[in-house]
């Protein structure tokens, strides 16, 4: 992080973390749209990626109104996201779809606690974004239909999911316990069992064992 970046207020830093998550979601889904074999998938993913970028823009505007720069704030989180990306490179379209399903599910659970103390209108904006489940529903439905008829894919994605959850939990803890956000580290640690349980339920919904 550049030395010139001041320590942000908790609200601005928290919203910037959410904004960076939306930006990475946009990039991932846009890539998935370009590599999808079916036109239906291309169109759906293009729409979902556009919504993620629109969310990023909304958060950016609000952060700007708070007198902070979203790019400077996001630079603080970029190394952790980049490390996670390097350690979880998908080998194909299905693994990329699974990555988004696992990562977004786990991070959204943590984000809900992180945004809980936000002042209005930041809180309502953040919750509206987190409550939009269209991307996760698409991934769940698409993956469920595939693993139901392809046992080899099911086994591979179950293993991939285990790697993803381990990496994501570690990086999420690192992000959320950063003093830059001002969150209570004990609270973050206490959340991990519930977040892990939610992940297991989402994997079960796919017909896979976490």
Short mmCIF file of C-alpha atoms in Angstrom, two decimals:
data_model
loop_
_atom_site.label_atom_id
_atom_site.label_comp_id
_atom_site.label_asym_id
_atom_site.label_seq_id
_atom_site.Cartn_x
_atom_site.Cartn_y
_atom_site.Cartn_z
CA UNK A 1 0.00 0.00 0.00
CA UNK A 2 1.40 3.45 -0.88
CA UNK A 3 2.71 5.43 2.10
CA UNK A 4 0.53 8.38 1.07
CA UNK A 5 -2.72 6.51 1.76
CA UNK A 6 -4.18 7.58 5.11
CA UNK A 7 -5.82 5.17 7.49
CA UNK A 8 -9.44 5.20 6.35
CA UNK A 9 -12.44 5.42 8.55
CA UNK A 10 -13.93 1.99 9.16
CA UNK A 11 -16.94 2.67 6.91
CA UNK A 12 -14.91 3.70 3.88
CA UNK A 13 -12.44 0.81 4.27
CA UNK A 14 -15.23 -1.74 4.72
CA UNK A 15 -17.10 -0.49 1.66
CA UNK A 16 -13.85 -0.55 -0.33
CA UNK A 17 -13.34 -4.20 0.62
CA UNK A 18 -16.83 -4.98 -0.64
CA UNK A 19 -16.13 -2.95 -3.79
CA UNK A 20 -12.95 -4.91 -4.49
CA UNK A 21 -14.92 -8.13 -4.11
CA UNK A 22 -17.41 -6.89 -6.68
CA UNK A 23 -14.58 -5.96 -9.03
CA UNK A 24 -13.04 -9.42 -8.82
CA UNK A 25 -16.49 -10.93 -9.36
CA UNK A 26 -16.90 -8.83 -12.49
CA UNK A 27 -13.55 -9.98 -13.86
CA UNK A 28 -14.21 -13.64 -13.13
CA UNK A 29 -17.70 -13.73 -14.61
CA UNK A 30 -16.67 -11.71 -17.66
CA UNK A 31 -13.92 -14.27 -18.31
CA UNK A 32 -16.39 -17.12 -17.80
CA UNK A 33 -18.74 -15.47 -20.27
CA UNK A 34 -16.06 -15.36 -22.97
CA UNK A 35 -15.11 -19.02 -22.45
CA UNK A 36 -18.63 -20.47 -22.07
CA UNK A 37 -19.57 -23.01 -24.72
CA UNK A 38 -23.30 -22.23 -24.72
CA UNK A 39 -24.82 -18.92 -25.76
CA UNK A 40 -27.26 -18.99 -22.84
CA UNK A 41 -24.35 -19.13 -20.41
CA UNK A 42 -22.54 -16.33 -22.25
CA UNK A 43 -25.54 -14.00 -21.99
CA UNK A 44 -26.33 -14.79 -18.36
CA UNK A 45 -22.73 -14.40 -17.24
CA UNK A 46 -22.33 -11.17 -19.20
CA UNK A 47 -25.38 -9.75 -17.43
CA UNK A 48 -24.16 -10.90 -14.03
CA UNK A 49 -20.70 -9.46 -14.59
CA UNK A 50 -22.25 -6.15 -15.65
CA UNK A 51 -24.22 -6.06 -12.40
CA UNK A 52 -21.08 -6.66 -10.36
CA UNK A 53 -19.37 -3.74 -12.07
CA UNK A 54 -22.45 -1.57 -11.50
CA UNK A 55 -22.19 -2.50 -7.81
CA UNK A 56 -18.54 -1.48 -7.83
CA UNK A 57 -19.47 1.86 -9.35
CA UNK A 58 -22.20 2.50 -6.76
CA UNK A 59 -19.83 1.74 -3.92
CA UNK A 60 -17.13 3.88 -5.50
CA UNK A 61 -19.48 6.86 -5.74
CA UNK A 62 -20.49 6.50 -2.11
CA UNK A 63 -16.87 6.23 -0.98
CA UNK A 64 -16.07 9.34 -3.02
CA UNK A 65 -18.87 11.19 -1.25
CA UNK A 66 -17.21 10.24 2.03
CA UNK A 67 -14.06 12.02 0.88
CA UNK A 68 -12.06 8.86 0.20
CA UNK A 69 -10.59 7.36 -2.98
CA UNK A 70 -11.79 3.83 -3.74
CA UNK A 71 -8.68 2.97 -5.79
CA UNK A 72 -6.31 3.95 -3.00
CA UNK A 73 -8.35 2.01 -0.47
CA UNK A 74 -8.62 -1.07 -2.70
CA UNK A 75 -4.85 -1.09 -3.15
CA UNK A 76 -4.59 -2.05 0.50
CA UNK A 77 -6.54 -5.27 -0.14
CA UNK A 78 -5.16 -6.10 -3.59
CA UNK A 79 -2.16 -8.19 -2.44
CA UNK A 80 -4.35 -10.61 -0.47
CA UNK A 81 -6.80 -11.04 -3.35
CA UNK A 82 -3.90 -11.53 -5.77
CA UNK A 83 -2.33 -14.20 -3.58
CA UNK A 84 -5.63 -16.05 -3.39
CA UNK A 85 -6.03 -15.82 -7.17
CA UNK A 86 -2.53 -17.24 -7.71
CA UNK A 87 -3.12 -20.12 -5.32
CA UNK A 88 -6.53 -21.03 -6.78
CA UNK A 89 -6.14 -20.95 -10.53
CA UNK A 90 -9.03 -22.95 -12.09
CA UNK A 91 -8.16 -25.47 -14.78
CA UNK A 92 -11.39 -25.13 -16.72
CA UNK A 93 -14.77 -23.37 -16.94
CA UNK A 94 -16.42 -25.56 -14.31
CA UNK A 95 -13.65 -25.02 -11.79
CA UNK A 96 -13.91 -21.27 -12.39
CA UNK A 97 -17.66 -21.39 -11.83
CA UNK A 98 -17.08 -23.41 -8.65
CA UNK A 99 -14.47 -20.93 -7.49
CA UNK A 100 -16.96 -18.09 -7.68
CA UNK A 101 -19.62 -20.14 -5.90
CA UNK A 102 -17.33 -21.04 -2.99
CA UNK A 103 -15.47 -17.74 -2.72
CA UNK A 104 -18.53 -15.51 -2.95
CA UNK A 105 -20.48 -17.63 -0.49
CA UNK A 106 -17.76 -17.58 2.16
CA UNK A 107 -16.84 -13.93 1.69
CA UNK A 108 -20.46 -12.78 1.74
CA UNK A 109 -20.94 -14.48 5.10
CA UNK A 110 -17.99 -12.53 6.47
CA UNK A 111 -19.01 -9.30 4.71
CA UNK A 112 -22.39 -9.35 6.45
CA UNK A 113 -20.69 -9.05 9.81
CA UNK A 114 -18.21 -6.48 8.52
CA UNK A 115 -20.98 -4.16 7.23
CA UNK A 116 -23.19 -4.58 10.29
CA UNK A 117 -21.96 -1.38 11.92
CA UNK A 118 -21.98 0.79 8.79
CA UNK A 119 -23.83 4.08 8.93
CA UNK A 120 -26.61 4.82 6.48
CA UNK A 121 -26.86 4.97 3.53
CA UNK A 122 -23.75 2.78 3.27
CA UNK A 123 -25.34 -0.02 5.25
CA UNK A 124 -28.42 -0.27 3.03
CA UNK A 125 -26.29 -0.14 -0.11
CA UNK A 126 -24.03 -2.93 1.16
CA UNK A 127 -26.92 -5.14 2.26
CA UNK A 128 -28.74 -4.69 -1.07
CA UNK A 129 -25.62 -5.90 -2.87
CA UNK A 130 -25.13 -8.86 -0.53
CA UNK A 131 -28.81 -9.81 -0.78
CA UNK A 132 -28.59 -10.13 -4.58
CA UNK A 133 -28.12 -13.89 -4.98
CA UNK A 134 -28.54 -14.17 -8.75
CA UNK A 135 -24.90 -15.06 -9.40
CA UNK A 136 -24.77 -17.76 -6.72
CA UNK A 137 -28.12 -19.18 -7.82
CA UNK A 138 -26.93 -19.40 -11.41
CA UNK A 139 -23.70 -21.15 -10.38
CA UNK A 140 -25.55 -23.52 -8.07
CA UNK A 141 -28.12 -24.50 -10.70
CA UNK A 142 -25.53 -24.85 -13.45
CA UNK A 143 -23.14 -26.93 -11.39
CA UNK A 144 -25.87 -29.10 -9.88
CA UNK A 145 -27.14 -30.12 -13.30
CA UNK A 146 -23.63 -31.04 -14.45
CA UNK A 147 -22.43 -33.03 -11.43
CA UNK A 148 -25.69 -34.99 -11.38
CA UNK A 149 -24.79 -36.62 -14.71
CA UNK A 150 -20.99 -36.64 -14.55
CA UNK A 151 -19.52 -38.53 -11.60
CA UNK A 152 -15.94 -37.74 -12.60
CA UNK A 153 -16.70 -34.03 -12.66
CA UNK A 154 -18.47 -34.36 -9.30
CA UNK A 155 -15.42 -35.98 -7.70
CA UNK A 156 -13.06 -33.40 -9.19
CA UNK A 157 -15.17 -30.45 -8.10
CA UNK A 158 -15.56 -31.87 -4.58
CA UNK A 159 -11.77 -31.98 -4.24
CA UNK A 160 -11.47 -28.53 -5.78
CA UNK A 161 -14.06 -27.21 -3.36
CA UNK A 162 -12.01 -28.44 -0.40
CA UNK A 163 -8.94 -26.59 -1.65
CA UNK A 164 -10.98 -23.47 -2.26
CA UNK A 165 -12.53 -23.39 1.20
CA UNK A 166 -9.16 -23.82 2.93
CA UNK A 167 -7.54 -21.05 0.89
CA UNK A 168 -10.52 -18.69 1.11
CA UNK A 169 -10.95 -19.03 4.88
CA UNK A 170 -7.29 -18.27 5.42
CA UNK A 171 -7.27 -15.21 3.19
CA UNK A 172 -10.62 -13.97 4.53
CA UNK A 173 -9.31 -14.11 8.08
CA UNK A 174 -6.22 -12.18 7.01
CA UNK A 175 -8.33 -9.52 5.32
CA UNK A 176 -10.90 -9.07 8.06
CA UNK A 177 -8.47 -9.00 10.97
CA UNK A 178 -6.39 -6.31 9.29
CA UNK A 179 -6.29 -3.25 11.60
CA UNK A 180 -7.13 -1.19 8.52
CA UNK A 181 -10.75 -2.33 8.90
CA UNK A 182 -10.93 -2.00 12.66
CA UNK A 183 -12.91 -5.23 13.16
CA UNK A 184 -12.68 -7.25 16.36
CA UNK A 185 -10.35 -10.18 15.62
CA UNK A 186 -12.09 -12.39 18.18
CA UNK A 187 -15.42 -11.78 16.45
CA UNK A 188 -13.95 -12.81 13.09
CA UNK A 189 -12.48 -15.99 14.57
CA UNK A 190 -15.78 -16.83 16.25
CA UNK A 191 -17.53 -16.61 12.89
CA UNK A 192 -15.42 -19.30 11.24
CA UNK A 193 -17.42 -22.35 12.43
CA UNK A 194 -20.71 -20.81 11.24
CA UNK A 195 -19.16 -19.78 7.91
CA UNK A 196 -17.76 -23.29 7.46
CA UNK A 197 -21.15 -24.81 8.26
CA UNK A 198 -22.83 -22.56 5.69
CA UNK A 199 -20.26 -23.63 3.11
CA UNK A 200 -21.00 -27.30 3.83
CA UNK A 201 -24.71 -26.65 3.28
CA UNK A 202 -24.02 -24.94 -0.04
CA UNK A 203 -21.87 -27.88 -1.16
CA UNK A 204 -24.62 -30.30 -0.14
CA UNK A 205 -27.03 -28.30 -2.30
CA UNK A 206 -24.74 -29.13 -5.24
CA UNK A 207 -24.83 -32.80 -4.33
CA UNK A 208 -21.19 -32.69 -3.18
CA UNK A 209 -19.49 -33.43 0.14
CA UNK A 210 -17.55 -30.50 1.59
#
